Short mmCIF file of C-alpha atoms in Angstrom, two decimals:
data_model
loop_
_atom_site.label_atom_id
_atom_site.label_comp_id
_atom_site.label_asym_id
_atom_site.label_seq_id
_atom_site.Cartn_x
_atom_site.Cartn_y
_atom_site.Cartn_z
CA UNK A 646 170.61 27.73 73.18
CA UNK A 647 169.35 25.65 70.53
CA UNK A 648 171.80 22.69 71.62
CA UNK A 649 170.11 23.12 74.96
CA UNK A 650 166.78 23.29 73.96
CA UNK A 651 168.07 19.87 72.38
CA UNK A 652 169.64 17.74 75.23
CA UNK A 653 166.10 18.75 77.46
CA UNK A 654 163.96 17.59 74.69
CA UNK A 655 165.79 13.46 75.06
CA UNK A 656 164.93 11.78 78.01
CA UNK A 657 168.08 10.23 78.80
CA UNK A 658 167.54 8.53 82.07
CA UNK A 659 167.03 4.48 82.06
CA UNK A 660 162.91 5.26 82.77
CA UNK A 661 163.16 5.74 78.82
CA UNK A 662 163.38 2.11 77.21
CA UNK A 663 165.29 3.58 74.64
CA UNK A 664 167.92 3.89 77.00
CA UNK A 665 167.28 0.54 78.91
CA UNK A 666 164.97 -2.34 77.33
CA UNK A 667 161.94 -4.02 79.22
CA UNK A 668 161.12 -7.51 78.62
CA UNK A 669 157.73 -6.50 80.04
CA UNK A 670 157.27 -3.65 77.45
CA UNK A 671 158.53 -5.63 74.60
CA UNK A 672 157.98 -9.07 72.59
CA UNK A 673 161.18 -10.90 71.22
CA UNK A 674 160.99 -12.44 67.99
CA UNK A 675 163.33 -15.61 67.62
CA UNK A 676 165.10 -14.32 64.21
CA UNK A 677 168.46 -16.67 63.98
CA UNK A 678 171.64 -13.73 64.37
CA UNK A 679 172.56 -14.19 61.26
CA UNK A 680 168.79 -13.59 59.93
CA UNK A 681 168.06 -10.43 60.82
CA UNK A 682 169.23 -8.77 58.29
CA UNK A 683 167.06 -10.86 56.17
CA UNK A 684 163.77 -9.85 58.57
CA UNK A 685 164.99 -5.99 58.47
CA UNK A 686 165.13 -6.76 53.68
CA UNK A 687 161.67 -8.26 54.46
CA UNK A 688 160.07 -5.51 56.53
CA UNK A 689 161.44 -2.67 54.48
CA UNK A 690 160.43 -4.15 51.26
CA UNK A 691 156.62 -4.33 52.94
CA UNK A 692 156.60 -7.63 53.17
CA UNK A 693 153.59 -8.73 55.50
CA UNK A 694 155.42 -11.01 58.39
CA UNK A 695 153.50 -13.57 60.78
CA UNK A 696 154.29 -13.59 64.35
CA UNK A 697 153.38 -17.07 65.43
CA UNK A 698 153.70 -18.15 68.84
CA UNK A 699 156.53 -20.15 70.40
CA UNK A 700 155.83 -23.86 70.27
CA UNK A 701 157.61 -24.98 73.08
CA UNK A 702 156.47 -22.14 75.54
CA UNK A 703 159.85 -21.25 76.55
CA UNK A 704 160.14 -17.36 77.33
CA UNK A 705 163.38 -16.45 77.72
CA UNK A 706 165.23 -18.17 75.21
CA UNK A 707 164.41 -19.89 71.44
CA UNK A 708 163.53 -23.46 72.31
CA UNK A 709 162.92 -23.99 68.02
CA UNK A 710 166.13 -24.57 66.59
CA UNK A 711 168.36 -22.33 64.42
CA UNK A 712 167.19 -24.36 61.44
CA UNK A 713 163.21 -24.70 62.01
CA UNK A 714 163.64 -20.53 62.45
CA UNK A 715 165.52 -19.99 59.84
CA UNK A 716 162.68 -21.96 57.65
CA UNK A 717 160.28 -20.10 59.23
CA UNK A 718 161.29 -16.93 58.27
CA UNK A 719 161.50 -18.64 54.49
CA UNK A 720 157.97 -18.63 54.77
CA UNK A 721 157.97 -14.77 56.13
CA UNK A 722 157.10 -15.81 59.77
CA UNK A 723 159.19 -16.12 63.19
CA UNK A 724 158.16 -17.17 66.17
CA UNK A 725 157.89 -14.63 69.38
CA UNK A 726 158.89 -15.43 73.05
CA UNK A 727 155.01 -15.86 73.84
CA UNK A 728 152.73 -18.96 73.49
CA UNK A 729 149.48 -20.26 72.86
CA UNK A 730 146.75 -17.69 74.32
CA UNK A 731 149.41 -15.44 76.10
CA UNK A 732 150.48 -14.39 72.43
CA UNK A 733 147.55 -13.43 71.29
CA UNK A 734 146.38 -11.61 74.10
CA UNK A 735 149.66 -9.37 74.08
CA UNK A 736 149.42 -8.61 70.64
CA UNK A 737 146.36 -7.37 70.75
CA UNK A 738 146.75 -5.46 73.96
CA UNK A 739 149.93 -4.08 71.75
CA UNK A 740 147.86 -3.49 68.63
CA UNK A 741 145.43 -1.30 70.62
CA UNK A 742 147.89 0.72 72.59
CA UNK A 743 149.26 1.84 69.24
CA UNK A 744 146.25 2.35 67.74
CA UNK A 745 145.44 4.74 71.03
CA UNK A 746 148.90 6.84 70.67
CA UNK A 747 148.18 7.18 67.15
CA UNK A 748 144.31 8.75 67.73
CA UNK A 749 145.90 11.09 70.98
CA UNK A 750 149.01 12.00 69.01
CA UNK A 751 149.02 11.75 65.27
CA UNK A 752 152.09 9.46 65.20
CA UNK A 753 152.79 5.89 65.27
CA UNK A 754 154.88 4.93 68.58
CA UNK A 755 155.18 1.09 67.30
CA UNK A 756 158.43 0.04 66.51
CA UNK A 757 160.82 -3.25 65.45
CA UNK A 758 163.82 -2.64 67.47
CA UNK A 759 167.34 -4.02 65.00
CA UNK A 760 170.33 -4.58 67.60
CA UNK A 761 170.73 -4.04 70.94
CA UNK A 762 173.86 -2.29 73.15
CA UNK A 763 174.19 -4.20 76.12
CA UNK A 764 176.40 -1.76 78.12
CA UNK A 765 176.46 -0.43 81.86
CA UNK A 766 175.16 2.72 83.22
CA UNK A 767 175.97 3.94 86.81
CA UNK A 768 176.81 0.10 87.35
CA UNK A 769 173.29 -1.41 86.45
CA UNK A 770 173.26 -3.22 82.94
CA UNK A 771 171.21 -1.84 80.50
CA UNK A 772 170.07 -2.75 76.81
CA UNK A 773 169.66 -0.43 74.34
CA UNK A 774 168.06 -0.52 70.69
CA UNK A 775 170.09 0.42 67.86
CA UNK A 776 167.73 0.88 65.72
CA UNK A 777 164.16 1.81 64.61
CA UNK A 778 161.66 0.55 62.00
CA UNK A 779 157.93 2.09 62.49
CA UNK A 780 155.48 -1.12 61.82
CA UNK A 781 152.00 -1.40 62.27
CA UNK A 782 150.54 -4.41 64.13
CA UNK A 783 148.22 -6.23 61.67
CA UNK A 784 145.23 -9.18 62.59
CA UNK A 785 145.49 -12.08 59.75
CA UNK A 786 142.41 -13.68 61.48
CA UNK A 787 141.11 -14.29 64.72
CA UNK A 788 144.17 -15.42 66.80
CA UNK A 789 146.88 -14.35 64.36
CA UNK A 790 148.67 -10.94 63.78
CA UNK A 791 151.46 -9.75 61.53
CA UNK A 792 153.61 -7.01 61.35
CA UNK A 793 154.19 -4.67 58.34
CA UNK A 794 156.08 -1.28 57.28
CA UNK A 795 154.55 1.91 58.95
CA UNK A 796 155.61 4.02 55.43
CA UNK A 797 153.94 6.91 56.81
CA UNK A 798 157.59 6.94 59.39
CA UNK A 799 160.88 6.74 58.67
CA UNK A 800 163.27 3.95 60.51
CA UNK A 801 165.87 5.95 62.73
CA UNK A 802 169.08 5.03 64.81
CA UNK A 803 168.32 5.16 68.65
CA UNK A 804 169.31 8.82 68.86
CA UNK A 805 168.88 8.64 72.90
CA UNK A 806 171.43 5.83 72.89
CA UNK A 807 173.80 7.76 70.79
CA UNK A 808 173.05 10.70 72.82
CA UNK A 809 173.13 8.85 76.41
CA UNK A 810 176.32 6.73 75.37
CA UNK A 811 178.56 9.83 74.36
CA UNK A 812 177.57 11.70 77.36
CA UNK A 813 178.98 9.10 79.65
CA UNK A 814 182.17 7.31 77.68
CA UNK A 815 182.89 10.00 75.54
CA UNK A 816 182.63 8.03 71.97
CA UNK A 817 180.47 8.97 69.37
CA UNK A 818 178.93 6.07 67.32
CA UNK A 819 179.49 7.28 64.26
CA UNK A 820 178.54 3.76 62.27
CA UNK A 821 175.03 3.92 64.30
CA UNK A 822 174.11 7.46 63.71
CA UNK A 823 174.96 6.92 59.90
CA UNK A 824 174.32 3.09 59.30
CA UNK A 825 175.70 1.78 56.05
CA UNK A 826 173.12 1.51 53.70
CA UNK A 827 171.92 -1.59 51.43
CA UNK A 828 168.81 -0.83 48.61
CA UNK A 829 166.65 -2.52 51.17
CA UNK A 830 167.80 0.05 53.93
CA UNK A 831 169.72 -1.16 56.11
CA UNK A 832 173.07 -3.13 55.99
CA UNK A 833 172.42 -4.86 60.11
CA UNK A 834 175.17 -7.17 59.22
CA UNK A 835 177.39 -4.06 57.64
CA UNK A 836 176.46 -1.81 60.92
CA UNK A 837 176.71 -4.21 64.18
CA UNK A 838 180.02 -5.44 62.68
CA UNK A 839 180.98 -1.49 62.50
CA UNK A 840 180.21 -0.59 65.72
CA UNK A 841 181.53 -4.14 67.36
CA UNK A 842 184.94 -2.47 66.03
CA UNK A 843 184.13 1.34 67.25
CA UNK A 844 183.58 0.03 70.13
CA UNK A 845 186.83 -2.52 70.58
CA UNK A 846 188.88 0.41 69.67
CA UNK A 847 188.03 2.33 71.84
CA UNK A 848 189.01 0.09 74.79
CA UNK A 849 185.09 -0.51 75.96
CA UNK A 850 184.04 -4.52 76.93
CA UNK A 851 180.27 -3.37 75.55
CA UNK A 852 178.48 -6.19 73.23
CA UNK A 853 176.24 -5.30 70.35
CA UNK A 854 173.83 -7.77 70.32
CA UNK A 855 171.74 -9.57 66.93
CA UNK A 856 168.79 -9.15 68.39
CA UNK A 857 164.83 -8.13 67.28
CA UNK A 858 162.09 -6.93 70.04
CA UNK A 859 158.80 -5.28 69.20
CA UNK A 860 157.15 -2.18 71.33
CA UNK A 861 155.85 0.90 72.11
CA UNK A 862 158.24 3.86 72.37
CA UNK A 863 157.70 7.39 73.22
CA UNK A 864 158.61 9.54 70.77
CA UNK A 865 156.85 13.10 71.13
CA UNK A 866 159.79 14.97 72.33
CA UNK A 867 161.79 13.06 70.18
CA UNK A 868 160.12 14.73 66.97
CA UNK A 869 160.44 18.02 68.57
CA UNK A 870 164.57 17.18 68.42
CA UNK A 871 164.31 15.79 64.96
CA UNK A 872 162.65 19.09 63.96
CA UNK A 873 165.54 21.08 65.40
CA UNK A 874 168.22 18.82 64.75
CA UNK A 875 166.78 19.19 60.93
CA UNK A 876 165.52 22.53 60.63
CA UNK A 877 166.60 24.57 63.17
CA UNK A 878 167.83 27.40 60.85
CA UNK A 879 164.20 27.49 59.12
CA UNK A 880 162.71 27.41 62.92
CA UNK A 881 164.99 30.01 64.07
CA UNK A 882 163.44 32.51 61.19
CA UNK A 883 160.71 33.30 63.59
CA UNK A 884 160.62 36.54 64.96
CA UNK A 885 159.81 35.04 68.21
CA UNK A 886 162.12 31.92 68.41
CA UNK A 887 165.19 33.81 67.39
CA UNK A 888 164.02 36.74 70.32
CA UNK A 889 164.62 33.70 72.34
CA UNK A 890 168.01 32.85 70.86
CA UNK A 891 168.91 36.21 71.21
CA UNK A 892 171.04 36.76 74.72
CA UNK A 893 171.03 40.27 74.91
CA UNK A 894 168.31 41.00 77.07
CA UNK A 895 166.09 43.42 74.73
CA UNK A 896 162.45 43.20 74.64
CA UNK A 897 160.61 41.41 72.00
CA UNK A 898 159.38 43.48 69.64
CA UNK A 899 156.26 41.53 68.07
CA UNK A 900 156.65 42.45 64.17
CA UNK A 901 152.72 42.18 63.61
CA UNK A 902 152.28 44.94 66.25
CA UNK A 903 150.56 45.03 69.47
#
């Protein structure tokens, strides 16, 4: 039952942009491949990072070169796939959403996204995060914002990937559902080489991608797992919850009486 309760809690469907990335939902920082590792040290060490927009105004891919990014982020800045007014406008719009889900719900639903699984579902090519650093969005002035660790949250692997991705291939991704571990928190070079070899091995043409987005994600029903995935056993002490584990058919008898 409590596996059950589980599976309903994840959406798993490609609505959930865990399961399938929007560029619409999302802003792509330009972070050189082999330099996110360095953003994820940065981020986790609470280091304040600039999100300037792209100079060249190209959206869909980094018109800076590998070399003026890579100094950038020197300077703890990258650029984002959005220029001039456009980037400030989406920030903010981005800033207040979060600050909205974090009024209605108690929780911060901003995220920096670390990797990407660009794989196939029913035929249609998705992307998928790997995995998840809580952030807050940050103004440095009037047309600038930043982004900074959310240490109120705790980064996560993509637990709907992991979920979705076993449920149709049958291979548990192991190296993303326990990521090796630097003192920073994450080893991203260490983990997307790991699961670039799960993945080979098991006969799959899937590509883990170096690659950093920003955005909202829904995670309500994803606490609910967490807290039965974690404490199930202490949940399951309820008179009431474990009457609803319970299979036999008797009638609840309410310990406090009627």
């Amino acid at each position: 039952a409590v596996e059950e309760w589980k599976r309903s809690l994840l959406d798993l469907s490609r609505r959930n942009p865990l399961i399938s990335l929007s560029a619409r939902d999302t802003v792509k920082l330009w972070v050189p491949p082999d330099l996110i590792g360095r953003l994820e040290d940065l981020v986790n060490d609470r280091i304040f990072v600039t999100l300037r927009p792209d100079p060249y105004g190209a959206p869909n891919r980094a018109s800076a070169s590998a070399e003026e990014r890579a100094e950038l982020l020197t300077k703890k800045e990258t650029y984002v796939n959005l220029s001039g007014n456009e980037c400030t406008q989406r920030l903010r719009a981005m800033a207040a959403s979060a600050r909205t889900a974090l009024a209605e719900t108690g929780a911060n639903n901003l995220y920096l996204t670390i990797g990407a699984l660009v794989w196939r579902i029913d035929g249609v090519q998705v992307r998928s995060p790997l995995i998840l650093i809580p952030v807050n969005l940050e103004q440095a002035d009037e047309k600038t914002y930043g982004i900074v660790l959310d240490e109120a949250e705790a980064s996560t692997p993509n637990h709907s990937l992991l979920a979705r991705f076993k449920a149709d291939t049958g291979v548990d991704l192991v190296e993303l559902r326990e990521p090796v571990r630097d003192e920073h928190g994450v080893d991203v070079e260490a983990t997307l080489a790991a699961l670039r070899a799960r993945i080979e091995s098991s006969g799959r043409d899937d590509a883990v991608e170096a690659s950093v987005h920003l955005g909202l994600f829904r995670f309500s029903t994803y606490r609910m797992w967490r807290d039965l995935e974690d404490d199930w056993r202490t949940i399951a002490d309820n008179p009431l919850v474990a009457h609803l584990l319970d299979e036999s058919g008797a009638p609840f008898a309410d310990p406090a009486g009627p």
